Short mmCIF file of C-alpha atoms in Angstrom, two decimals:
data_model
loop_
_atom_site.label_atom_id
_atom_site.label_comp_id
_atom_site.label_asym_id
_atom_site.label_seq_id
_atom_site.Cartn_x
_atom_site.Cartn_y
_atom_site.Cartn_z
CA MET A 1 -5.38 19.81 12.74
CA SER A 2 -5.12 16.88 15.03
CA PRO A 3 -6.81 13.50 13.74
CA ARG A 4 -9.76 13.45 16.29
CA SER A 5 -10.62 16.91 14.55
CA LEU A 6 -10.96 15.16 10.95
CA THR A 7 -13.74 12.56 11.44
CA PRO A 8 -17.09 13.89 13.95
CA ARG A 9 -17.10 12.39 17.34
CA ASN A 10 -19.75 10.86 18.90
CA ASP A 11 -19.00 11.35 23.08
CA ALA A 12 -21.02 8.53 23.95
CA ALA A 13 -19.38 6.01 21.92
CA PRO A 14 -16.43 4.46 23.94
CA SER A 15 -12.71 5.54 23.08
CA LYS A 16 -11.21 2.18 22.06
CA ALA A 17 -11.78 0.94 18.06
CA GLU A 18 -14.92 -1.32 17.77
CA ALA A 19 -15.63 -4.00 15.56
CA PRO A 20 -19.03 -5.41 15.04
CA GLY A 21 -18.14 -7.90 17.65
CA GLY A 22 -16.25 -6.01 19.74
CA PRO A 23 -13.39 -3.95 20.26
CA LEU A 24 -10.26 -4.28 17.34
CA PRO A 25 -7.79 -6.90 19.38
CA GLY A 26 -4.23 -4.75 19.73
CA PHE A 27 -5.30 -1.73 17.16
CA THR A 28 -6.36 1.66 18.57
CA CYS A 29 -8.50 2.85 15.18
CA GLY A 30 -9.08 1.53 12.22
CA LEU A 31 -6.51 3.79 11.17
CA ASP A 32 -3.55 1.59 12.56
CA ALA A 33 -4.93 -1.83 11.79
CA THR A 34 -5.16 -0.59 8.21
CA LEU A 35 -1.09 0.58 8.08
CA LYS A 36 -0.09 -2.03 9.61
CA LEU A 37 -1.46 -4.07 6.88
CA ILE A 38 0.13 -1.54 4.43
CA SER A 39 3.07 -1.44 6.10
CA GLY A 40 6.43 -1.58 4.35
CA LYS A 41 7.45 1.10 1.30
CA TRP A 42 6.27 -0.78 -1.40
CA LYS A 43 3.35 -2.20 -0.37
CA PRO A 44 1.01 0.32 -1.32
CA LEU A 45 2.19 0.83 -5.40
CA ILE A 46 1.95 -2.36 -5.41
CA LEU A 47 -1.95 -2.78 -4.44
CA TYR A 48 -1.85 -0.05 -6.58
CA PHE A 49 -0.36 -1.12 -9.73
CA LEU A 50 -2.56 -4.41 -9.09
CA ALA A 51 -5.55 -2.40 -9.68
CA GLN A 52 -4.63 -1.09 -12.81
CA GLY A 53 -5.45 -4.30 -14.37
CA GLY A 54 -6.72 -8.08 -14.15
CA PRO A 55 -4.06 -10.16 -12.80
CA THR A 56 -0.18 -8.96 -13.46
CA ARG A 57 3.06 -11.17 -13.77
CA TYR A 58 6.30 -10.46 -11.17
CA GLY A 59 7.78 -8.75 -14.45
CA GLU A 60 5.31 -5.86 -15.13
CA LEU A 61 5.34 -5.27 -11.41
CA ARG A 62 9.00 -5.02 -11.14
CA ARG A 63 9.33 -2.55 -14.17
CA ALA A 64 6.03 -0.34 -13.25
CA ILE A 65 7.77 -0.45 -9.06
CA ARG A 66 11.05 1.64 -9.64
CA ASP A 67 13.47 1.02 -7.13
CA VAL A 68 12.24 -1.93 -5.59
CA SER A 69 14.87 -4.77 -5.16
CA ASP A 70 13.62 -7.70 -6.35
CA LYS A 71 13.91 -9.68 -2.23
CA VAL A 72 12.04 -6.83 -1.01
CA LEU A 73 9.24 -7.55 -3.87
CA ILE A 74 8.79 -10.79 -2.84
CA GLN A 75 8.96 -10.39 0.50
CA GLN A 76 5.89 -7.98 -0.03
CA LEU A 77 4.15 -9.57 -2.28
CA LYS A 78 4.52 -12.75 0.23
CA GLU A 79 3.40 -10.85 2.83
CA LEU A 80 0.51 -8.82 1.43
CA GLU A 81 -0.55 -13.26 0.41
CA ALA A 82 -0.32 -13.91 3.85
CA ASP A 83 -3.08 -11.12 4.80
CA ASP A 84 -4.88 -12.01 2.27
CA LEU A 85 -4.69 -8.74 -0.19
CA VAL A 86 -2.90 -10.55 -3.33
CA LYS A 87 -3.92 -14.59 -4.68
CA ARG A 88 -0.77 -15.56 -6.64
CA THR A 89 -1.28 -18.00 -9.48
CA ASP A 90 1.21 -20.72 -9.98
CA TYR A 91 0.60 -21.71 -13.26
CA GLN A 92 2.96 -25.00 -13.10
CA GLU A 93 4.18 -24.41 -16.80
CA VAL A 94 7.44 -24.39 -18.37
CA PRO A 95 9.04 -21.82 -18.69
CA PRO A 96 7.10 -20.76 -14.98
CA ARG A 97 4.57 -18.30 -15.64
CA VAL A 98 2.85 -16.28 -12.37
CA ASP A 99 0.74 -14.13 -12.39
CA TYR A 100 -0.81 -11.59 -8.94
CA ALA A 101 -4.05 -10.18 -8.62
CA LEU A 102 -6.13 -8.45 -5.97
CA THR A 103 -8.44 -10.57 -3.19
CA PRO A 104 -12.03 -8.76 -3.19
CA LEU A 105 -10.08 -7.51 -0.09
CA GLY A 106 -7.23 -6.62 -1.35
CA TYR A 107 -9.15 -4.33 -3.61
CA SER A 108 -11.15 -2.78 -1.39
CA LEU A 109 -7.97 -1.46 0.13
CA ALA A 110 -6.59 -0.46 -3.20
CA ARG A 111 -10.03 1.42 -3.48
CA SER A 112 -9.26 3.45 -0.51
CA LEU A 113 -6.29 4.83 -1.59
CA VAL A 114 -7.42 6.91 -4.24
CA PRO A 115 -8.05 9.75 -2.51
CA LEU A 116 -4.45 9.70 -1.85
CA CYS A 117 -3.03 9.66 -5.05
CA THR A 118 -4.99 12.41 -5.62
CA TRP A 119 -3.82 14.54 -3.40
CA GLY A 120 -0.49 13.59 -4.52
CA THR A 121 -0.86 14.43 -7.68
CA GLU A 122 -2.98 18.05 -6.69
CA ASN A 123 -0.19 19.19 -4.40
CA MET A 124 3.11 17.00 -6.46
CA ALA A 125 5.35 20.34 -7.30
CA GLU A 126 4.44 21.65 -3.56
CA VAL A 127 5.94 17.48 -2.37
CA THR A 128 8.55 18.19 -4.65
CA ARG A 129 9.48 21.83 -2.77
CA LEU A 130 9.01 20.11 0.22
CA PHE A 131 11.48 17.43 0.09
CA ALA A 132 14.26 19.93 -2.03
CA GLN A 133 14.07 21.74 0.54
CA ARG A 134 15.03 18.84 3.40
CA GLU A 135 17.57 17.96 1.35
CA ALA A 136 19.21 21.46 0.92
CA ALA A 137 18.71 21.66 5.11
CA ALA A 138 20.57 18.71 5.31
CA ARG A 139 23.30 19.21 2.79
CA LYS A 140 23.66 22.46 5.15
CA ALA A 141 23.41 20.25 8.59
#
């Protein structure tokens, strides 16, 4: 199934992505814009875990997102903050206390990830099988 078949197309509509003020600069479509915001292996998971419940301390995120290095987690949190998806609150206390929460824009993006989470849960056995197949083929090569 091609991406074009996923959404109805009005042949009279312009081919470039349109925002309320006109074409989106530098994006081929809305999906392209979204993917540029969440590019990075860990950003969707950061958004997902922050959406689970209120402000979250760094250590909680680090434990929830297994296998991510501190350097990468900090970098991706900074990028999400720069993109106004995450708000960092530093309480200026000793010992230091910092937490992260979604902005309204970040929360709306996190909500859009729910169908992907559902799909992954419903198809986990098949996805596991596909990755095992891929790994076996790579070992043979």
